[in-house]
Amino acid sequence: MRNKILLPVLLLLLFTTFNVSVALSADEESLAKEAEQAGKLRKALTHYVSALQSASEGSAKDQALREKIIALAQKVKPAPAVPEEAQKNLGRGIAAFEIAKSPSDLMAAISEFKKAARAAPWWADAYFNLGLVQEKAGQFNAAMQSFKLYLLAAPSAPEAQDVRTRIYGLELKAERQQKENREKAASTEREGQAEERRRNMEALVASLPGIWWNGCPAHGTMHYYEIRIRNGILEYRFWMPKSFTLTVDMWSPWLGEYWAAKGNHAYSYRFEPRTGSFVSIGPDPESGRTGVFKIISPDELVEERSWPGSTERCNWRRQR
């Protein structure tokens, strides 16, 4: 009962917190616009930075606020000082990058640079270093975005042209990455579908043993057969109700022909996963007959028999 009560309360708290966050961001942005219109640029910058703290990382709002902050910071004279917190995060990020030995180490460096870029969103160095590590981590689209923000923050920097060239290279890397991801996703989907077909086919094969009737015009009244599966081999024998008596066991060699000692006989079929069919192990030693069993459904099979110069198609129906 307690869990049932707590869940709605937790959801309400999360919803309320989100709404408060959005409201605070909107209030700060409104105050920033008012201060900017009044010519109080440094105050406007402070409010825009506060609004950024509530924006979702990577969202359109986050991007728009960063671009606004960078443009505004370039108008503020003297230039806004970089907070100690941002400098600390930058230093930690550089150290984490230098000692990185694994993808998780790179993610730690990225985290530090993101903190620096959030504490001082006009600071070009934060975006430059963030872009470098994101590229190293294979986050090519994110790296491009960081380098573009760097160029907005430091358009005349000595490295600006090199960064522009780097962005062009990242575009190619991102395109190839997207292509590889699509191909990988398609391959995974195909493998999943193939595995599902395999499982379905295994279940279907496992359901085949039982008594069947076929419509082949042969063997007089003996149209009933018993099917069994052993080690992927389908075998069938004539079957009669108990009121009839057979003098031989059809699983054992029958008249010295169909149950050949080496297993090469017309009544044994090996399962072929590629086609989902059972194919005769070998031709009947006397008649040369071969055959294929195609599974139509759990209650329907089609047997295609072939002899030199002739063919026959038999429809099998499950009886029990």
mmCIF file of C-alpha atoms in Angstrom:
data_model
loop_
_atom_site.group_PDB
_atom_site.id
_atom_site.type_symbol
_atom_site.label_atom_id
_atom_site.label_comp_id
_atom_site.label_asym_id
_atom_site.label_seq_id
_atom_site.Cartn_x
_atom_site.Cartn_y
_atom_site.Cartn_z
ATOM 1 C CA MET A 1 0.000 0.000 0.000
ATOM 2 C CA ARG A 2 2.866 2.376 0.860
ATOM 3 C CA ASN A 3 4.411 1.942 -2.636
ATOM 4 C CA LYS A 4 1.069 2.681 -4.277
ATOM 5 C CA ILE A 5 0.864 5.930 -2.310
ATOM 6 C CA LEU A 6 4.511 6.971 -2.815
ATOM 7 C CA LEU A 7 4.588 6.517 -6.611
ATOM 8 C CA PRO A 8 2.000 9.247 -7.401
ATOM 9 C CA VAL A 9 3.719 11.536 -4.872
ATOM 10 C CA LEU A 10 7.122 11.024 -6.510
ATOM 11 C CA LEU A 11 5.683 11.643 -9.961
ATOM 12 C CA LEU A 12 4.019 14.822 -8.708
ATOM 13 C CA LEU A 13 7.312 16.019 -7.194
ATOM 14 C CA LEU A 14 9.190 15.350 -10.434
ATOM 15 C CA PHE A 15 6.543 17.131 -12.474
ATOM 16 C CA THR A 16 6.508 20.065 -10.086
ATOM 17 C CA THR A 17 10.316 20.319 -10.047
ATOM 18 C CA PHE A 18 10.417 20.307 -13.856
ATOM 19 C CA ASN A 19 7.773 23.033 -14.082
ATOM 20 C CA VAL A 20 9.545 25.158 -11.469
ATOM 21 C CA SER A 21 12.808 24.766 -13.378
ATOM 22 C CA VAL A 22 11.184 25.822 -16.647
ATOM 23 C CA ALA A 23 9.493 28.754 -14.922
ATOM 24 C CA LEU A 24 12.747 29.935 -13.344
ATOM 25 C CA SER A 25 14.509 29.714 -16.693
ATOM 26 C CA ALA A 26 11.760 31.750 -18.340
ATOM 27 C CA ASP A 27 11.892 34.354 -15.537
ATOM 28 C CA GLU A 28 15.659 34.669 -15.802
ATOM 29 C CA GLU A 29 15.469 35.019 -19.566
ATOM 30 C CA SER A 30 12.800 37.705 -19.257
ATOM 31 C CA LEU A 31 14.929 39.613 -16.754
ATOM 32 C CA ALA A 32 17.907 39.249 -19.109
ATOM 33 C CA LYS A 33 15.961 40.728 -22.024
ATOM 34 C CA GLU A 34 14.774 43.637 -19.877
ATOM 35 C CA ALA A 35 18.300 44.372 -18.713
ATOM 36 C CA GLU A 36 19.649 44.107 -22.260
ATOM 37 C CA GLN A 37 17.045 46.535 -23.575
ATOM 38 C CA ALA A 38 17.973 48.928 -20.790
ATOM 39 C CA GLY A 39 21.618 48.722 -21.835
ATOM 40 C CA LYS A 40 22.674 46.869 -18.686
ATOM 41 C CA LEU A 41 24.663 44.254 -20.568
ATOM 42 C CA ARG A 42 26.611 42.776 -17.657
ATOM 43 C CA LYS A 43 23.404 42.277 -15.676
ATOM 44 C CA ALA A 44 21.725 40.774 -18.748
ATOM 45 C CA LEU A 45 24.653 38.384 -19.125
ATOM 46 C CA THR A 46 24.264 37.242 -15.526
ATOM 47 C CA HIS A 47 20.556 36.497 -16.049
ATOM 48 C CA TYR A 48 21.176 34.630 -19.328
ATOM 49 C CA VAL A 49 23.814 32.459 -17.629
ATOM 50 C CA SER A 50 21.327 31.709 -14.836
ATOM 51 C CA ALA A 51 18.690 30.767 -17.417
ATOM 52 C CA LEU A 52 21.180 28.388 -19.058
ATOM 53 C CA GLN A 53 21.569 26.414 -15.835
ATOM 54 C CA SER A 54 17.927 25.283 -16.120
ATOM 55 C CA ALA A 55 18.034 24.462 -19.858
ATOM 56 C CA SER A 56 18.261 20.818 -20.914
ATOM 57 C CA GLU A 57 21.731 19.966 -22.191
ATOM 58 C CA GLY A 58 21.828 19.730 -25.977
ATOM 59 C CA SER A 59 18.341 21.203 -26.421
ATOM 60 C CA ALA A 60 17.465 23.992 -28.832
ATOM 61 C CA LYS A 61 17.010 26.310 -25.828
ATOM 62 C CA ASP A 62 20.482 25.387 -24.551
ATOM 63 C CA GLN A 63 22.030 26.169 -27.944
ATOM 64 C CA ALA A 64 20.140 29.437 -28.365
ATOM 65 C CA LEU A 65 21.132 30.664 -24.899
ATOM 66 C CA ARG A 66 24.793 29.832 -25.475
ATOM 67 C CA GLU A 67 24.831 31.737 -28.750
ATOM 68 C CA LYS A 68 23.120 34.695 -27.061
ATOM 69 C CA ILE A 69 25.544 34.662 -24.133
ATOM 70 C CA ILE A 70 28.598 34.506 -26.414
ATOM 71 C CA ALA A 71 27.360 37.414 -28.531
ATOM 72 C CA LEU A 72 26.520 39.479 -25.444
ATOM 73 C CA ALA A 73 29.827 38.728 -23.671
ATOM 74 C CA GLN A 74 31.711 40.193 -26.634
ATOM 75 C CA LYS A 75 29.901 43.506 -26.077
ATOM 76 C CA VAL A 76 30.645 43.686 -22.367
ATOM 77 C CA LYS A 77 33.630 45.904 -21.534
ATOM 78 C CA PRO A 78 35.770 44.954 -19.817
ATOM 79 C CA ALA A 79 35.264 41.323 -20.797
ATOM 80 C CA PRO A 80 33.594 39.150 -18.151
ATOM 81 C CA ALA A 81 36.007 37.280 -15.911
ATOM 82 C CA VAL A 82 36.081 33.485 -16.063
ATOM 83 C CA PRO A 83 34.818 32.117 -12.723
ATOM 84 C CA GLU A 84 37.232 30.113 -10.588
ATOM 85 C CA GLU A 85 34.839 27.156 -10.787
ATOM 86 C CA ALA A 86 35.085 27.083 -14.599
ATOM 87 C CA GLN A 87 38.893 27.285 -14.484
ATOM 88 C CA LYS A 88 38.956 24.395 -11.997
ATOM 89 C CA ASN A 89 36.745 22.264 -14.247
ATOM 90 C CA LEU A 90 38.912 23.056 -17.271
ATOM 91 C CA GLY A 91 42.069 22.020 -15.430
ATOM 92 C CA ARG A 92 40.468 18.809 -14.235
ATOM 93 C CA GLY A 93 39.236 18.083 -17.750
ATOM 94 C CA ILE A 94 42.705 18.564 -19.258
ATOM 95 C CA ALA A 95 44.217 16.240 -16.651
ATOM 96 C CA ALA A 96 41.522 13.629 -17.208
ATOM 97 C CA PHE A 97 42.146 13.764 -20.956
ATOM 98 C CA GLU A 98 45.921 13.429 -20.546
ATOM 99 C CA ILE A 99 45.642 10.290 -18.395
ATOM 100 C CA ALA A 100 42.662 8.781 -20.219
ATOM 101 C CA LYS A 101 43.087 5.083 -21.021
ATOM 102 C CA SER A 102 39.504 4.065 -21.691
ATOM 103 C CA PRO A 103 36.227 5.422 -23.075
ATOM 104 C CA SER A 104 34.997 6.004 -19.514
ATOM 105 C CA ASP A 105 38.083 8.175 -18.867
ATOM 106 C CA LEU A 106 37.212 10.269 -21.915
ATOM 107 C CA MET A 107 33.654 10.635 -20.634
ATOM 108 C CA ALA A 108 35.039 11.939 -17.340
ATOM 109 C CA ALA A 109 37.029 14.591 -19.232
ATOM 110 C CA ILE A 110 33.960 15.517 -21.288
ATOM 111 C CA SER A 111 31.960 15.932 -18.094
ATOM 112 C CA GLU A 112 34.512 18.365 -16.664
ATOM 113 C CA PHE A 113 34.673 20.447 -19.855
ATOM 114 C CA LYS A 114 30.877 20.608 -20.012
ATOM 115 C CA LYS A 115 30.817 21.943 -16.451
ATOM 116 C CA ALA A 116 33.352 24.591 -17.451
ATOM 117 C CA ALA A 117 31.264 25.542 -20.504
ATOM 118 C CA ARG A 118 28.155 25.824 -18.329
ATOM 119 C CA ALA A 119 29.829 27.939 -15.630
ATOM 120 C CA ALA A 120 31.407 30.244 -18.263
ATOM 121 C CA PRO A 121 29.367 29.717 -21.464
ATOM 122 C CA TRP A 122 31.209 32.514 -23.308
ATOM 123 C CA TRP A 123 34.651 30.943 -22.704
ATOM 124 C CA ALA A 124 36.224 29.755 -25.960
ATOM 125 C CA ASP A 125 38.795 27.501 -24.267
ATOM 126 C CA ALA A 126 36.051 25.358 -22.706
ATOM 127 C CA TYR A 127 34.436 24.693 -26.084
ATOM 128 C CA PHE A 128 37.751 24.021 -27.833
ATOM 129 C CA ASN A 129 38.866 21.402 -25.322
ATOM 130 C CA LEU A 130 35.382 19.906 -25.164
ATOM 131 C CA GLY A 131 35.385 19.509 -28.949
ATOM 132 C CA LEU A 132 38.785 17.799 -28.926
ATOM 133 C CA VAL A 133 37.708 15.155 -26.404
ATOM 134 C CA GLN A 134 34.316 14.614 -28.033
ATOM 135 C CA GLU A 135 36.077 13.943 -31.333
ATOM 136 C CA LYS A 136 38.440 11.513 -29.613
ATOM 137 C CA ALA A 137 35.414 9.754 -28.090
ATOM 138 C CA GLY A 138 33.744 9.406 -31.494
ATOM 139 C CA GLN A 139 31.044 11.981 -30.711
ATOM 140 C CA PHE A 140 31.494 13.719 -34.043
ATOM 141 C CA ASN A 141 28.234 15.685 -34.189
ATOM 142 C CA ALA A 142 28.712 16.956 -30.640
ATOM 143 C CA ALA A 143 32.323 17.879 -31.429
ATOM 144 C CA MET A 144 31.207 19.905 -34.443
ATOM 145 C CA GLN A 145 28.739 21.796 -32.268
ATOM 146 C CA SER A 146 31.412 22.560 -29.666
ATOM 147 C CA PHE A 147 33.858 23.783 -32.291
ATOM 148 C CA LYS A 148 31.188 26.005 -33.856
ATOM 149 C CA LEU A 149 30.559 27.589 -30.457
ATOM 150 C CA TYR A 150 34.311 28.037 -30.121
ATOM 151 C CA LEU A 151 34.384 29.954 -33.415
ATOM 152 C CA LEU A 152 31.527 32.155 -32.210
ATOM 153 C CA ALA A 153 33.450 32.875 -29.006
ATOM 154 C CA ALA A 154 36.862 33.381 -30.691
ATOM 155 C CA PRO A 155 36.289 34.192 -34.385
ATOM 156 C CA SER A 156 39.700 35.847 -34.750
ATOM 157 C CA ALA A 157 41.755 33.276 -32.855
ATOM 158 C CA PRO A 158 44.939 32.048 -34.582
ATOM 159 C CA GLU A 159 43.470 28.518 -34.607
ATOM 160 C CA ALA A 160 40.135 29.606 -36.111
ATOM 161 C CA GLN A 161 40.896 28.477 -39.660
ATOM 162 C CA ASP A 162 42.292 25.152 -38.438
ATOM 163 C CA VAL A 163 39.111 24.630 -36.451
ATOM 164 C CA ARG A 164 36.960 25.371 -39.508
ATOM 165 C CA THR A 165 38.953 22.790 -41.465
ATOM 166 C CA ARG A 166 38.551 20.372 -38.580
ATOM 167 C CA ILE A 167 34.767 20.829 -38.702
ATOM 168 C CA TYR A 168 34.735 19.848 -42.393
ATOM 169 C CA GLY A 169 36.586 16.672 -41.505
ATOM 170 C CA LEU A 170 34.142 15.982 -38.685
ATOM 171 C CA GLU A 171 31.256 16.283 -41.136
ATOM 172 C CA LEU A 172 32.731 13.410 -43.153
ATOM 173 C CA LYS A 173 33.366 11.351 -40.018
ATOM 174 C CA ALA A 174 29.796 11.941 -38.833
ATOM 175 C CA GLU A 175 28.384 10.921 -42.217
ATOM 176 C CA ARG A 176 30.363 7.685 -42.208
ATOM 177 C CA GLN A 177 29.440 7.017 -38.593
ATOM 178 C CA GLN A 178 25.752 7.464 -39.365
ATOM 179 C CA LYS A 179 26.068 5.144 -42.349
ATOM 180 C CA GLU A 180 27.856 2.505 -40.265
ATOM 181 C CA ASN A 181 25.224 2.822 -37.537
ATOM 182 C CA ARG A 182 22.432 2.345 -40.069
ATOM 183 C CA GLU A 183 24.172 -0.685 -41.554
ATOM 184 C CA LYS A 184 24.808 -2.128 -38.102
ATOM 185 C CA ALA A 185 21.182 -1.582 -37.097
ATOM 186 C CA ALA A 186 19.977 -3.220 -40.317
ATOM 187 C CA SER A 187 22.349 -6.153 -39.780
ATOM 188 C CA THR A 188 21.181 -6.565 -36.187
ATOM 189 C CA GLU A 189 17.582 -6.500 -37.342
ATOM 190 C CA ARG A 190 18.286 -9.124 -40.016
ATOM 191 C CA GLU A 191 20.066 -11.334 -37.484
ATOM 192 C CA GLY A 192 17.143 -10.954 -35.103
ATOM 193 C CA GLN A 193 14.678 -11.892 -37.807
ATOM 194 C CA ALA A 194 16.802 -14.876 -38.833
ATOM 195 C CA GLU A 195 17.013 -16.032 -35.212
ATOM 196 C CA GLU A 196 13.261 -15.682 -34.822
ATOM 197 C CA ARG A 197 12.707 -17.706 -38.008
ATOM 198 C CA ARG A 198 15.115 -20.344 -36.727
ATOM 199 C CA ARG A 199 13.299 -20.633 -33.395
ATOM 200 C CA ASN A 200 9.932 -20.782 -35.128
ATOM 201 C CA MET A 201 11.215 -23.460 -37.496
ATOM 202 C CA GLU A 202 12.663 -25.500 -34.622
ATOM 203 C CA ALA A 203 9.302 -25.375 -32.856
ATOM 204 C CA LEU A 204 7.560 -26.351 -36.089
ATOM 205 C CA VAL A 205 9.897 -29.297 -36.696
ATOM 206 C CA ALA A 206 9.459 -30.450 -33.101
ATOM 207 C CA SER A 207 5.691 -30.547 -33.625
ATOM 208 C CA LEU A 208 5.815 -32.886 -36.651
ATOM 209 C CA PRO A 209 5.955 -36.344 -35.011
ATOM 210 C CA GLY A 210 2.577 -38.066 -35.143
ATOM 211 C CA ILE A 211 0.144 -39.815 -37.459
ATOM 212 C CA TRP A 212 -0.329 -38.323 -40.926
ATOM 213 C CA TRP A 213 -2.370 -39.095 -44.030
ATOM 214 C CA ASN A 214 -1.133 -38.451 -47.547
ATOM 215 C CA GLY A 215 -2.978 -38.346 -50.842
ATOM 216 C CA CYS A 216 -0.399 -40.115 -52.988
ATOM 217 C CA PRO A 217 -2.119 -42.776 -55.125
ATOM 218 C CA ALA A 218 0.038 -45.642 -53.858
ATOM 219 C CA HIS A 219 0.175 -48.545 -51.419
ATOM 220 C CA GLY A 220 -3.514 -49.438 -51.697
ATOM 221 C CA THR A 221 -5.232 -48.687 -48.377
ATOM 222 C CA MET A 222 -1.979 -47.756 -46.660
ATOM 223 C CA HIS A 223 -2.369 -43.974 -46.787
ATOM 224 C CA TYR A 224 -1.530 -43.466 -43.106
ATOM 225 C CA TYR A 225 2.038 -42.897 -41.946
ATOM 226 C CA GLU A 226 3.803 -42.310 -38.667
ATOM 227 C CA ILE A 227 6.484 -39.604 -38.632
ATOM 228 C CA ARG A 228 9.294 -39.311 -36.124
ATOM 229 C CA ILE A 229 12.264 -36.924 -35.801
ATOM 230 C CA ARG A 230 15.647 -38.142 -34.587
ATOM 231 C CA ASN A 231 18.750 -35.901 -34.559
ATOM 232 C CA GLY A 232 17.388 -33.708 -37.328
ATOM 233 C CA ILE A 233 16.361 -36.695 -39.439
ATOM 234 C CA LEU A 234 12.725 -37.161 -40.424
ATOM 235 C CA GLU A 235 11.673 -40.786 -40.851
ATOM 236 C CA TYR A 236 8.276 -42.190 -41.668
ATOM 237 C CA ARG A 237 6.751 -45.631 -41.850
ATOM 238 C CA PHE A 238 3.410 -47.083 -42.841
ATOM 239 C CA TRP A 239 0.901 -47.010 -40.029
ATOM 240 C CA MET A 240 -2.228 -49.095 -39.518
ATOM 241 C CA PRO A 241 -4.916 -48.986 -36.824
ATOM 242 C CA LYS A 242 -4.641 -51.769 -34.241
ATOM 243 C CA SER A 243 -7.259 -53.730 -36.135
ATOM 244 C CA PHE A 244 -4.651 -54.345 -38.836
ATOM 245 C CA THR A 245 -1.523 -56.447 -38.367
ATOM 246 C CA LEU A 246 1.824 -55.977 -40.067
ATOM 247 C CA THR A 247 4.395 -58.723 -40.065
ATOM 248 C CA VAL A 248 7.424 -56.381 -40.034
ATOM 249 C CA ASP A 249 8.636 -53.450 -37.965
ATOM 250 C CA MET A 250 8.840 -50.581 -40.427
ATOM 251 C CA TRP A 251 11.595 -48.851 -38.413
ATOM 252 C CA SER A 252 13.849 -51.821 -39.140
ATOM 253 C CA PRO A 253 15.037 -52.796 -42.643
ATOM 254 C CA TRP A 254 11.913 -53.389 -44.712
ATOM 255 C CA LEU A 255 12.157 -56.054 -47.398
ATOM 256 C CA GLY A 256 15.886 -55.340 -47.504
ATOM 257 C CA GLU A 257 15.317 -52.177 -49.576
ATOM 258 C CA TYR A 258 14.126 -48.965 -47.926
ATOM 259 C CA TRP A 259 15.958 -49.191 -44.633
ATOM 260 C CA ALA A 260 19.472 -49.601 -46.047
ATOM 261 C CA ALA A 261 22.179 -50.334 -43.525
ATOM 262 C CA LYS A 262 23.995 -47.029 -44.202
ATOM 263 C CA GLY A 263 20.854 -44.941 -43.863
ATOM 264 C CA ASN A 264 20.649 -44.082 -47.564
ATOM 265 C CA HIS A 265 17.006 -44.781 -48.240
ATOM 266 C CA ALA A 266 14.012 -42.957 -49.640
ATOM 267 C CA TYR A 267 12.172 -42.773 -46.331
ATOM 268 C CA SER A 268 14.733 -40.748 -44.357
ATOM 269 C CA TYR A 269 15.085 -36.974 -44.791
ATOM 270 C CA ARG A 270 17.693 -34.615 -43.357
ATOM 271 C CA PHE A 271 16.606 -31.121 -42.290
ATOM 272 C CA GLU A 272 18.133 -28.251 -44.282
ATOM 273 C CA PRO A 273 17.965 -25.010 -42.203
ATOM 274 C CA ARG A 274 18.706 -22.828 -45.236
ATOM 275 C CA THR A 275 15.538 -23.918 -47.042
ATOM 276 C CA GLY A 276 13.498 -25.013 -44.048
ATOM 277 C CA SER A 277 12.830 -28.347 -45.774
ATOM 278 C CA PHE A 278 13.698 -31.998 -45.275
ATOM 279 C CA VAL A 279 15.717 -33.502 -48.120
ATOM 280 C CA SER A 280 16.129 -37.238 -48.680
ATOM 281 C CA ILE A 281 19.476 -38.507 -47.459
ATOM 282 C CA GLY A 282 20.037 -40.490 -50.626
ATOM 283 C CA PRO A 283 18.192 -42.127 -53.509
ATOM 284 C CA ASP A 284 16.302 -45.360 -52.999
ATOM 285 C CA PRO A 285 18.814 -48.054 -54.015
ATOM 286 C CA GLU A 286 16.267 -49.873 -56.159
ATOM 287 C CA SER A 287 14.144 -47.174 -57.785
ATOM 288 C CA GLY A 288 16.450 -44.159 -57.583
ATOM 289 C CA ARG A 289 13.682 -42.204 -55.844
ATOM 290 C CA THR A 290 14.531 -38.994 -53.981
ATOM 291 C CA GLY A 291 12.279 -36.512 -52.254
ATOM 292 C CA VAL A 292 11.793 -33.249 -50.427
ATOM 293 C CA PHE A 293 9.430 -32.529 -47.542
ATOM 294 C CA LYS A 294 8.264 -28.919 -47.385
ATOM 295 C CA ILE A 295 6.626 -27.737 -44.172
ATOM 296 C CA ILE A 296 3.514 -25.695 -44.934
ATOM 297 C CA SER A 297 2.114 -25.575 -41.397
ATOM 298 C CA PRO A 298 2.075 -27.728 -38.235
ATOM 299 C CA ASP A 299 -0.760 -29.723 -39.850
ATOM 300 C CA GLU A 300 0.261 -29.723 -43.508
ATOM 301 C CA LEU A 301 3.273 -31.029 -45.412
ATOM 302 C CA VAL A 302 4.051 -31.353 -49.100
ATOM 303 C CA GLU A 303 6.262 -34.199 -50.288
ATOM 304 C CA GLU A 304 7.781 -33.935 -53.732
ATOM 305 C CA ARG A 305 9.020 -37.328 -54.946
ATOM 306 C CA SER A 306 11.270 -37.769 -57.946
ATOM 307 C CA TRP A 307 12.253 -40.816 -59.966
ATOM 308 C CA PRO A 308 14.324 -40.909 -63.118
ATOM 309 C CA GLY A 309 11.905 -39.533 -65.699
ATOM 310 C CA SER A 310 8.933 -38.819 -63.386
ATOM 311 C CA THR A 311 7.771 -36.813 -60.350
ATOM 312 C CA GLU A 312 4.935 -37.024 -57.846
ATOM 313 C CA ARG A 313 3.511 -34.497 -55.388
ATOM 314 C CA CYS A 314 1.902 -35.723 -52.162
ATOM 315 C CA ASN A 315 -0.101 -33.569 -49.761
ATOM 316 C CA TRP A 316 0.173 -34.725 -46.157
ATOM 317 C CA ARG A 317 -2.431 -33.921 -43.482
ATOM 318 C CA ARG A 318 -2.020 -34.456 -39.779
ATOM 319 C CA GLN A 319 -4.398 -36.925 -38.185
ATOM 320 C CA ARG A 320 -3.147 -36.831 -34.605
#
